[in-house]
Amino acid sequence: MEAMDAVKLRLGLHIAIQLSTRGNGYLQSSGLGNALKSSDPERCGQVVQRALNLIYVLSVIVEPFMPSTTAALLDQLNAPSRTVPTEFAVDILAGH
């Protein structure tokens, strides 16, 4: 967020892409899919919950670049707008 506050838009976008890439790597390594859902539903739920929370964080980070996308994500998540967190947290809980 510091990069974006200092109007370093390229750096801010680069950070958003890095975070998205790391999240995608997590999803790929977790084996999220029907097999995981069948073999370990609890683990599958944890992966989905983390993915939703990452999307929630990304929604605020990409808002300056894609405001309509952020609005659509928040609508789909049924979540309010938020500020950029200093740490990753679980804000969207199971059953949300």
PDB file of N, CA and C in Angstrom:
ATOM      1  N   MET A   1       0.819  -1.178   0.000  1.00  0.00           N
ATOM      2  CA  MET A   1       0.000   0.000   0.000  1.00  0.00           C
ATOM      3  C   MET A   1       0.871   1.254   0.000  1.00  0.00           C
ATOM      4  N   GLU A   2       2.062   1.160   0.604  1.00  0.00           N
ATOM      5  CA  GLU A   2       2.962   2.311   0.625  1.00  0.00           C
ATOM      6  C   GLU A   2       3.301   2.756  -0.791  1.00  0.00           C
ATOM      7  N   ALA A   3       3.518   1.772  -1.674  1.00  0.00           N
ATOM      8  CA  ALA A   3       3.858   2.103  -3.061  1.00  0.00           C
ATOM      9  C   ALA A   3       2.718   2.864  -3.727  1.00  0.00           C
ATOM     10  N   MET A   4       1.490   2.459  -3.447  1.00  0.00           N
ATOM     11  CA  MET A   4       0.339   3.109  -4.058  1.00  0.00           C
ATOM     12  C   MET A   4       0.108   4.486  -3.440  1.00  0.00           C
ATOM     13  N   ASP A   5       0.332   4.623  -2.136  1.00  0.00           N
ATOM     14  CA  ASP A   5       0.186   5.929  -1.484  1.00  0.00           C
ATOM     15  C   ASP A   5       1.178   6.935  -2.052  1.00  0.00           C
ATOM     16  N   ALA A   6       2.339   6.471  -2.433  1.00  0.00           N
ATOM     17  CA  ALA A   6       3.369   7.347  -2.985  1.00  0.00           C
ATOM     18  C   ALA A   6       3.196   7.511  -4.493  1.00  0.00           C
ATOM     19  N   VAL A   7       2.063   7.096  -5.017  1.00  0.00           N
ATOM     20  CA  VAL A   7       1.718   7.184  -6.423  1.00  0.00           C
ATOM     21  C   VAL A   7       2.715   6.414  -7.286  1.00  0.00           C
ATOM     22  N   LYS A   8       3.156   5.323  -6.783  1.00  0.00           N
ATOM     23  CA  LYS A   8       4.008   4.412  -7.546  1.00  0.00           C
ATOM     24  C   LYS A   8       3.093   3.316  -8.071  1.00  0.00           C
ATOM     25  N   LEU A   9       2.301   3.680  -9.058  1.00  0.00           N
ATOM     26  CA  LEU A   9       1.256   2.781  -9.542  1.00  0.00           C
ATOM     27  C   LEU A   9       1.811   1.483 -10.119  1.00  0.00           C
ATOM     28  N   ARG A  10       2.890   1.580 -10.868  1.00  0.00           N
ATOM     29  CA  ARG A  10       3.469   0.347 -11.435  1.00  0.00           C
ATOM     30  C   ARG A  10       3.896  -0.609 -10.337  1.00  0.00           C
ATOM     31  N   LEU A  11       4.557  -0.082  -9.323  1.00  0.00           N
ATOM     32  CA  LEU A  11       4.993  -0.926  -8.214  1.00  0.00           C
ATOM     33  C   LEU A  11       3.783  -1.491  -7.472  1.00  0.00           C
ATOM     34  N   GLY A  12       2.758  -0.673  -7.279  1.00  0.00           N
ATOM     35  CA  GLY A  12       1.548  -1.163  -6.626  1.00  0.00           C
ATOM     36  C   GLY A  12       0.898  -2.288  -7.404  1.00  0.00           C
ATOM     37  N   LEU A  13       0.822  -2.130  -8.714  1.00  0.00           N
ATOM     38  CA  LEU A  13       0.256  -3.179  -9.557  1.00  0.00           C
ATOM     39  C   LEU A  13       1.137  -4.415  -9.541  1.00  0.00           C
ATOM     40  N   HIS A  14       2.443  -4.230  -9.548  1.00  0.00           N
ATOM     41  CA  HIS A  14       3.374  -5.367  -9.491  1.00  0.00           C
ATOM     42  C   HIS A  14       3.171  -6.163  -8.196  1.00  0.00           C
ATOM     43  N   ILE A  15       2.990  -5.469  -7.095  1.00  0.00           N
ATOM     44  CA  ILE A  15       2.760  -6.142  -5.809  1.00  0.00           C
ATOM     45  C   ILE A  15       1.442  -6.914  -5.845  1.00  0.00           C
ATOM     46  N   ALA A  16       0.409  -6.317  -6.427  1.00  0.00           N
ATOM     47  CA  ALA A  16      -0.877  -7.016  -6.547  1.00  0.00           C
ATOM     48  C   ALA A  16      -0.721  -8.281  -7.374  1.00  0.00           C
ATOM     49  N   ILE A  17       0.033  -8.204  -8.452  1.00  0.00           N
ATOM     50  CA  ILE A  17       0.243  -9.380  -9.306  1.00  0.00           C
ATOM     51  C   ILE A  17       1.052 -10.443  -8.564  1.00  0.00           C
ATOM     52  N   GLN A  18       2.058 -10.025  -7.800  1.00  0.00           N
ATOM     53  CA  GLN A  18       2.841 -10.987  -7.017  1.00  0.00           C
ATOM     54  C   GLN A  18       1.964 -11.724  -6.003  1.00  0.00           C
ATOM     55  N   LEU A  19       1.119 -10.983  -5.313  1.00  0.00           N
ATOM     56  CA  LEU A  19       0.229 -11.594  -4.330  1.00  0.00           C
ATOM     57  C   LEU A  19      -0.736 -12.568  -5.005  1.00  0.00           C
ATOM     58  N   SER A  20      -1.265 -12.163  -6.127  1.00  0.00           N
ATOM     59  CA  SER A  20      -2.167 -13.028  -6.878  1.00  0.00           C
ATOM     60  C   SER A  20      -1.451 -14.292  -7.345  1.00  0.00           C
ATOM     61  N   THR A  21      -0.231 -14.144  -7.807  1.00  0.00           N
ATOM     62  CA  THR A  21       0.558 -15.296  -8.265  1.00  0.00           C
ATOM     63  C   THR A  21       0.831 -16.265  -7.123  1.00  0.00           C
ATOM     64  N   ARG A  22       1.173 -15.730  -5.967  1.00  0.00           N
ATOM     65  CA  ARG A  22       1.421 -16.603  -4.802  1.00  0.00           C
ATOM     66  C   ARG A  22       0.143 -17.324  -4.379  1.00  0.00           C
ATOM     67  N   GLY A  23      -0.985 -16.613  -4.436  1.00  0.00           N
ATOM     68  CA  GLY A  23      -2.262 -17.244  -4.109  1.00  0.00           C
ATOM     69  C   GLY A  23      -2.609 -18.347  -5.090  1.00  0.00           C
ATOM     70  N   ASN A  24      -2.358 -18.088  -6.368  1.00  0.00           N
ATOM     71  CA  ASN A  24      -2.607 -19.103  -7.379  1.00  0.00           C
ATOM     72  C   ASN A  24      -1.714 -20.323  -7.144  1.00  0.00           C
ATOM     73  N   GLY A  25      -0.465 -20.079  -6.784  1.00  0.00           N
ATOM     74  CA  GLY A  25       0.447 -21.186  -6.467  1.00  0.00           C
ATOM     75  C   GLY A  25      -0.063 -22.016  -5.303  1.00  0.00           C
ATOM     76  N   TYR A  26      -0.601 -21.338  -4.293  1.00  0.00           N
ATOM     77  CA  TYR A  26      -1.185 -22.048  -3.146  1.00  0.00           C
ATOM     78  C   TYR A  26      -2.339 -22.941  -3.599  1.00  0.00           C
ATOM     79  N   LEU A  27      -3.218 -22.395  -4.434  1.00  0.00           N
ATOM     80  CA  LEU A  27      -4.356 -23.184  -4.909  1.00  0.00           C
ATOM     81  C   LEU A  27      -3.889 -24.375  -5.721  1.00  0.00           C
ATOM     82  N   GLN A  28      -2.901 -24.179  -6.568  1.00  0.00           N
ATOM     83  CA  GLN A  28      -2.385 -25.272  -7.385  1.00  0.00           C
ATOM     84  C   GLN A  28      -1.756 -26.357  -6.517  1.00  0.00           C
ATOM     85  N   SER A  29      -0.960 -25.954  -5.532  1.00  0.00           N
ATOM     86  CA  SER A  29      -0.282 -26.938  -4.688  1.00  0.00           C
ATOM     87  C   SER A  29      -1.237 -27.642  -3.726  1.00  0.00           C
ATOM     88  N   SER A  30      -2.375 -27.026  -3.440  1.00  0.00           N
ATOM     89  CA  SER A  30      -3.324 -27.636  -2.498  1.00  0.00           C
ATOM     90  C   SER A  30      -4.111 -28.777  -3.130  1.00  0.00           C
ATOM     91  N   GLY A  31      -4.118 -28.832  -4.448  1.00  0.00           N
ATOM     92  CA  GLY A  31      -4.883 -29.887  -5.120  1.00  0.00           C
ATOM     93  C   GLY A  31      -6.381 -29.662  -5.041  1.00  0.00           C
ATOM     94  N   LEU A  32      -6.790 -28.406  -4.974  1.00  0.00           N
ATOM     95  CA  LEU A  32      -8.208 -28.093  -4.875  1.00  0.00           C
ATOM     96  C   LEU A  32      -8.956 -28.658  -6.072  1.00  0.00           C
ATOM     97  N   GLY A  33      -9.981 -29.411  -5.797  1.00  0.00           N
ATOM     98  CA  GLY A  33     -10.791 -30.012  -6.851  1.00  0.00           C
ATOM     99  C   GLY A  33     -11.712 -31.066  -6.269  1.00  0.00           C
ATOM    100  N   ASN A  34     -12.381 -31.779  -7.151  1.00  0.00           N
ATOM    101  CA  ASN A  34     -13.336 -32.797  -6.705  1.00  0.00           C
ATOM    102  C   ASN A  34     -12.666 -33.899  -5.898  1.00  0.00           C
ATOM    103  N   ALA A  35     -11.430 -34.251  -6.257  1.00  0.00           N
ATOM    104  CA  ALA A  35     -10.738 -35.311  -5.517  1.00  0.00           C
ATOM    105  C   ALA A  35     -10.503 -34.894  -4.073  1.00  0.00           C
ATOM    106  N   LEU A  36     -10.065 -33.663  -3.856  1.00  0.00           N
ATOM    107  CA  LEU A  36      -9.845 -33.179  -2.494  1.00  0.00           C
ATOM    108  C   LEU A  36     -11.169 -33.077  -1.745  1.00  0.00           C
ATOM    109  N   LYS A  37     -12.196 -32.624  -2.427  1.00  0.00           N
ATOM    110  CA  LYS A  37     -13.511 -32.514  -1.799  1.00  0.00           C
ATOM    111  C   LYS A  37     -13.994 -33.877  -1.321  1.00  0.00           C
ATOM    112  N   SER A  38     -13.747 -34.912  -2.119  1.00  0.00           N
ATOM    113  CA  SER A  38     -14.183 -36.261  -1.755  1.00  0.00           C
ATOM    114  C   SER A  38     -13.312 -36.884  -0.677  1.00  0.00           C
ATOM    115  N   SER A  39     -11.999 -36.718  -0.804  1.00  0.00           N
ATOM    116  CA  SER A  39     -11.084 -37.401   0.105  1.00  0.00           C
ATOM    117  C   SER A  39     -10.896 -36.682   1.435  1.00  0.00           C
ATOM    118  N   ASP A  40     -10.954 -35.352   1.427  1.00  0.00           N
ATOM    119  CA  ASP A  40     -10.707 -34.592   2.652  1.00  0.00           C
ATOM    120  C   ASP A  40     -11.534 -33.307   2.638  1.00  0.00           C
ATOM    121  N   PRO A  41     -12.844 -33.426   2.907  1.00  0.00           N
ATOM    122  CA  PRO A  41     -13.709 -32.250   2.838  1.00  0.00           C
ATOM    123  C   PRO A  41     -13.304 -31.120   3.792  1.00  0.00           C
ATOM    124  N   GLU A  42     -12.764 -31.462   4.940  1.00  0.00           N
ATOM    125  CA  GLU A  42     -12.348 -30.421   5.887  1.00  0.00           C
ATOM    126  C   GLU A  42     -11.198 -29.610   5.306  1.00  0.00           C
ATOM    127  N   ARG A  43     -10.214 -30.290   4.750  1.00  0.00           N
ATOM    128  CA  ARG A  43      -9.072 -29.600   4.119  1.00  0.00           C
ATOM    129  C   ARG A  43      -9.556 -28.773   2.928  1.00  0.00           C
ATOM    130  N   CYS A  44     -10.469 -29.304   2.158  1.00  0.00           N
ATOM    131  CA  CYS A  44     -11.020 -28.585   1.013  1.00  0.00           C
ATOM    132  C   CYS A  44     -11.677 -27.280   1.484  1.00  0.00           C
ATOM    133  N   GLY A  45     -12.417 -27.346   2.562  1.00  0.00           N
ATOM    134  CA  GLY A  45     -13.051 -26.161   3.122  1.00  0.00           C
ATOM    135  C   GLY A  45     -12.035 -25.123   3.566  1.00  0.00           C
ATOM    136  N   GLN A  46     -10.929 -25.585   4.156  1.00  0.00           N
ATOM    137  CA  GLN A  46      -9.874 -24.662   4.581  1.00  0.00           C
ATOM    138  C   GLN A  46      -9.257 -23.953   3.377  1.00  0.00           C
ATOM    139  N   VAL A  47      -9.009 -24.705   2.307  1.00  0.00           N
ATOM    140  CA  VAL A  47      -8.412 -24.124   1.108  1.00  0.00           C
ATOM    141  C   VAL A  47      -9.356 -23.093   0.496  1.00  0.00           C
ATOM    142  N   VAL A  48     -10.632 -23.426   0.410  1.00  0.00           N
ATOM    143  CA  VAL A  48     -11.607 -22.496  -0.152  1.00  0.00           C
ATOM    144  C   VAL A  48     -11.701 -21.241   0.714  1.00  0.00           C
ATOM    145  N   GLN A  49     -11.711 -21.410   2.026  1.00  0.00           N
ATOM    146  CA  GLN A  49     -11.788 -20.264   2.933  1.00  0.00           C
ATOM    147  C   GLN A  49     -10.580 -19.342   2.754  1.00  0.00           C
ATOM    148  N   ARG A  50      -9.395 -19.922   2.660  1.00  0.00           N
ATOM    149  CA  ARG A  50      -8.200 -19.096   2.454  1.00  0.00           C
ATOM    150  C   ARG A  50      -8.245 -18.390   1.107  1.00  0.00           C
ATOM    151  N   ALA A  51      -8.722 -19.094   0.096  1.00  0.00           N
ATOM    152  CA  ALA A  51      -8.823 -18.495  -1.241  1.00  0.00           C
ATOM    153  C   ALA A  51      -9.791 -17.309  -1.226  1.00  0.00           C
ATOM    154  N   LEU A  52     -10.930 -17.467  -0.576  1.00  0.00           N
ATOM    155  CA  LEU A  52     -11.906 -16.373  -0.501  1.00  0.00           C
ATOM    156  C   LEU A  52     -11.335 -15.170   0.241  1.00  0.00           C
ATOM    157  N   ASN A  53     -10.586 -15.425   1.297  1.00  0.00           N
ATOM    158  CA  ASN A  53      -9.985 -14.329   2.049  1.00  0.00           C
ATOM    159  C   ASN A  53      -8.879 -13.649   1.251  1.00  0.00           C
ATOM    160  N   LEU A  54      -8.150 -14.403   0.457  1.00  0.00           N
ATOM    161  CA  LEU A  54      -7.147 -13.798  -0.418  1.00  0.00           C
ATOM    162  C   LEU A  54      -7.821 -12.922  -1.468  1.00  0.00           C
ATOM    163  N   ILE A  55      -8.906 -13.403  -2.034  1.00  0.00           N
ATOM    164  CA  ILE A  55      -9.665 -12.603  -3.007  1.00  0.00           C
ATOM    165  C   ILE A  55     -10.168 -11.319  -2.348  1.00  0.00           C
ATOM    166  N   TYR A  56     -10.593 -11.425  -1.107  1.00  0.00           N
ATOM    167  CA  TYR A  56     -11.076 -10.251  -0.371  1.00  0.00           C
ATOM    168  C   TYR A  56      -9.958  -9.211  -0.237  1.00  0.00           C
ATOM    169  N   VAL A  57      -8.765  -9.654   0.125  1.00  0.00           N
ATOM    170  CA  VAL A  57      -7.626  -8.748   0.238  1.00  0.00           C
ATOM    171  C   VAL A  57      -7.264  -8.173  -1.132  1.00  0.00           C
ATOM    172  N   LEU A  58      -7.216  -9.037  -2.139  1.00  0.00           N
ATOM    173  CA  LEU A  58      -6.874  -8.568  -3.485  1.00  0.00           C
ATOM    174  C   LEU A  58      -7.882  -7.549  -4.002  1.00  0.00           C
ATOM    175  N   SER A  59      -9.142  -7.693  -3.607  1.00  0.00           N
ATOM    176  CA  SER A  59     -10.162  -6.763  -4.098  1.00  0.00           C
ATOM    177  C   SER A  59      -9.839  -5.320  -3.726  1.00  0.00           C
ATOM    178  N   VAL A  60      -9.307  -5.104  -2.542  1.00  0.00           N
ATOM    179  CA  VAL A  60      -8.977  -3.736  -2.136  1.00  0.00           C
ATOM    180  C   VAL A  60      -7.671  -3.267  -2.772  1.00  0.00           C
ATOM    181  N   ILE A  61      -6.758  -4.179  -3.001  1.00  0.00           N
ATOM    182  CA  ILE A  61      -5.480  -3.808  -3.592  1.00  0.00           C
ATOM    183  C   ILE A  61      -5.635  -3.413  -5.058  1.00  0.00           C
ATOM    184  N   VAL A  62      -6.512  -4.105  -5.781  1.00  0.00           N
ATOM    185  CA  VAL A  62      -6.678  -3.797  -7.212  1.00  0.00           C
ATOM    186  C   VAL A  62      -7.728  -2.711  -7.458  1.00  0.00           C
ATOM    187  N   GLU A  63      -8.387  -2.241  -6.410  1.00  0.00           N
ATOM    188  CA  GLU A  63      -9.459  -1.253  -6.579  1.00  0.00           C
ATOM    189  C   GLU A  63      -9.035  -0.008  -7.363  1.00  0.00           C
ATOM    190  N   PRO A  64      -7.833   0.546  -7.129  1.00  0.00           N
ATOM    191  CA  PRO A  64      -7.444   1.727  -7.914  1.00  0.00           C
ATOM    192  C   PRO A  64      -7.295   1.443  -9.413  1.00  0.00           C
ATOM    193  N   PHE A  65      -7.025   0.202  -9.763  1.00  0.00           N
ATOM    194  CA  PHE A  65      -6.816  -0.172 -11.154  1.00  0.00           C
ATOM    195  C   PHE A  65      -8.093  -0.682 -11.820  1.00  0.00           C
ATOM    196  N   MET A  66      -8.926  -1.364 -11.035  1.00  0.00           N
ATOM    197  CA  MET A  66     -10.138  -1.988 -11.568  1.00  0.00           C
ATOM    198  C   MET A  66     -11.297  -1.803 -10.587  1.00  0.00           C
ATOM    199  N   PRO A  67     -11.805  -0.594 -10.451  1.00  0.00           N
ATOM    200  CA  PRO A  67     -12.858  -0.347  -9.449  1.00  0.00           C
ATOM    201  C   PRO A  67     -14.133  -1.147  -9.688  1.00  0.00           C
ATOM    202  N   SER A  68     -14.526  -1.352 -10.932  1.00  0.00           N
ATOM    203  CA  SER A  68     -15.752  -2.114 -11.178  1.00  0.00           C
ATOM    204  C   SER A  68     -15.546  -3.591 -10.853  1.00  0.00           C
ATOM    205  N   THR A  69     -14.347  -4.092 -11.062  1.00  0.00           N
ATOM    206  CA  THR A  69     -14.045  -5.484 -10.693  1.00  0.00           C
ATOM    207  C   THR A  69     -14.104  -5.644  -9.181  1.00  0.00           C
ATOM    208  N   THR A  70     -13.549  -4.680  -8.469  1.00  0.00           N
ATOM    209  CA  THR A  70     -13.608  -4.723  -7.003  1.00  0.00           C
ATOM    210  C   THR A  70     -15.055  -4.713  -6.527  1.00  0.00           C
ATOM    211  N   ALA A  71     -15.871  -3.857  -7.107  1.00  0.00           N
ATOM    212  CA  ALA A  71     -17.284  -3.793  -6.715  1.00  0.00           C
ATOM    213  C   ALA A  71     -17.975  -5.131  -6.973  1.00  0.00           C
ATOM    214  N   ALA A  72     -17.676  -5.746  -8.113  1.00  0.00           N
ATOM    215  CA  ALA A  72     -18.288  -7.038  -8.434  1.00  0.00           C
ATOM    216  C   ALA A  72     -17.824  -8.123  -7.467  1.00  0.00           C
ATOM    217  N   LEU A  73     -16.533  -8.130  -7.126  1.00  0.00           N
ATOM    218  CA  LEU A  73     -16.018  -9.118  -6.176  1.00  0.00           C
ATOM    219  C   LEU A  73     -16.673  -8.966  -4.809  1.00  0.00           C
ATOM    220  N   LEU A  74     -16.764  -7.730  -4.338  1.00  0.00           N
ATOM    221  CA  LEU A  74     -17.381  -7.501  -3.032  1.00  0.00           C
ATOM    222  C   LEU A  74     -18.838  -7.920  -3.029  1.00  0.00           C
ATOM    223  N   ASP A  75     -19.521  -7.676  -4.141  1.00  0.00           N
ATOM    224  CA  ASP A  75     -20.913  -8.097  -4.262  1.00  0.00           C
ATOM    225  C   ASP A  75     -21.011  -9.622  -4.211  1.00  0.00           C
ATOM    226  N   GLN A  76     -20.144 -10.304  -4.954  1.00  0.00           N
ATOM    227  CA  GLN A  76     -20.169 -11.769  -4.969  1.00  0.00           C
ATOM    228  C   GLN A  76     -19.781 -12.363  -3.622  1.00  0.00           C
ATOM    229  N   LEU A  77     -18.853 -11.705  -2.927  1.00  0.00           N
ATOM    230  CA  LEU A  77     -18.448 -12.173  -1.605  1.00  0.00           C
ATOM    231  C   LEU A  77     -19.453 -11.775  -0.517  1.00  0.00           C
ATOM    232  N   ASN A  78     -20.388 -10.881  -0.877  1.00  0.00           N
ATOM    233  CA  ASN A  78     -21.334 -10.340   0.089  1.00  0.00           C
ATOM    234  C   ASN A  78     -20.576  -9.778   1.298  1.00  0.00           C
ATOM    235  N   ALA A  79     -19.558  -8.952   0.974  1.00  0.00           N
ATOM    236  CA  ALA A  79     -18.692  -8.410   2.001  1.00  0.00           C
ATOM    237  C   ALA A  79     -18.559  -6.901   1.801  1.00  0.00           C
ATOM    238  N   PRO A  80     -18.347  -6.169   2.883  1.00  0.00           N
ATOM    239  CA  PRO A  80     -18.181  -4.723   2.759  1.00  0.00           C
ATOM    240  C   PRO A  80     -16.799  -4.370   2.227  1.00  0.00           C
ATOM    241  N   SER A  81     -16.673  -3.152   1.770  1.00  0.00           N
ATOM    242  CA  SER A  81     -15.363  -2.648   1.370  1.00  0.00           C
ATOM    243  C   SER A  81     -14.475  -2.641   2.609  1.00  0.00           C
ATOM    244  N   ARG A  82     -13.192  -2.715   2.386  1.00  0.00           N
ATOM    245  CA  ARG A  82     -12.269  -2.785   3.518  1.00  0.00           C
ATOM    246  C   ARG A  82     -11.013  -1.996   3.221  1.00  0.00           C
ATOM    247  N   THR A  83     -10.157  -1.877   4.205  1.00  0.00           N
ATOM    248  CA  THR A  83      -8.852  -1.265   4.011  1.00  0.00           C
ATOM    249  C   THR A  83      -7.829  -2.377   3.801  1.00  0.00           C
ATOM    250  N   VAL A  84      -6.672  -2.003   3.330  1.00  0.00           N
ATOM    251  CA  VAL A  84      -5.611  -2.992   3.123  1.00  0.00           C
ATOM    252  C   VAL A  84      -5.097  -3.418   4.499  1.00  0.00           C
ATOM    253  N   PRO A  85      -5.121  -4.717   4.771  1.00  0.00           N
ATOM    254  CA  PRO A  85      -4.647  -5.182   6.081  1.00  0.00           C
ATOM    255  C   PRO A  85      -3.123  -5.178   6.145  1.00  0.00           C
ATOM    256  N   THR A  86      -2.596  -5.081   7.351  1.00  0.00           N
ATOM    257  CA  THR A  86      -1.150  -5.181   7.530  1.00  0.00           C
ATOM    258  C   THR A  86      -0.702  -6.640   7.610  1.00  0.00           C
ATOM    259  N   GLU A  87      -1.649  -7.527   7.924  1.00  0.00           N
ATOM    260  CA  GLU A  87      -1.384  -8.967   7.992  1.00  0.00           C
ATOM    261  C   GLU A  87      -2.575  -9.692   7.353  1.00  0.00           C
ATOM    262  N   PHE A  88      -2.282 -10.859   6.791  1.00  0.00           N
ATOM    263  CA  PHE A  88      -3.358 -11.673   6.244  1.00  0.00           C
ATOM    264  C   PHE A  88      -4.149 -12.256   7.420  1.00  0.00           C
ATOM    265  N   ALA A  89      -5.465 -12.137   7.343  1.00  0.00           N
ATOM    266  CA  ALA A  89      -6.334 -12.654   8.401  1.00  0.00           C
ATOM    267  C   ALA A  89      -7.530 -13.337   7.769  1.00  0.00           C
ATOM    268  N   VAL A  90      -8.216 -14.105   8.557  1.00  0.00           N
ATOM    269  CA  VAL A  90      -9.440 -14.753   8.105  1.00  0.00           C
ATOM    270  C   VAL A  90     -10.614 -13.847   8.489  1.00  0.00           C
ATOM    271  N   ASP A  91     -11.086 -13.075   7.528  1.00  0.00           N
ATOM    272  CA  ASP A  91     -12.195 -12.164   7.761  1.00  0.00           C
ATOM    273  C   ASP A  91     -13.513 -12.754   7.288  1.00  0.00           C
ATOM    274  N   ILE A  92     -13.461 -13.599   6.286  1.00  0.00           N
ATOM    275  CA  ILE A  92     -14.670 -14.271   5.788  1.00  0.00           C
ATOM    276  C   ILE A  92     -14.631 -15.680   6.372  1.00  0.00           C
ATOM    277  N   LEU A  93     -15.566 -15.961   7.247  1.00  0.00           N
ATOM    278  CA  LEU A  93     -15.590 -17.218   7.966  1.00  0.00           C
ATOM    279  C   LEU A  93     -16.435 -18.262   7.248  1.00  0.00           C
ATOM    280  N   ALA A  94     -16.269 -19.487   7.646  1.00  0.00           N
ATOM    281  CA  ALA A  94     -17.063 -20.590   7.081  1.00  0.00           C
ATOM    282  C   ALA A  94     -18.539 -20.285   7.274  1.00  0.00           C
ATOM    283  N   GLY A  95     -19.324 -20.627   6.277  1.00  0.00           N
ATOM    284  CA  GLY A  95     -20.758 -20.415   6.346  1.00  0.00           C
ATOM    285  C   GLY A  95     -21.186 -19.024   5.957  1.00  0.00           C
ATOM    286  N   HIS A  96     -20.244 -18.192   5.565  1.00  0.00           N
ATOM    287  CA  HIS A  96     -20.552 -16.807   5.198  1.00  0.00           C
ATOM    288  C   HIS A  96     -21.451 -16.768   3.980  1.00  0.00           C
TER     289      HIS A  96
END
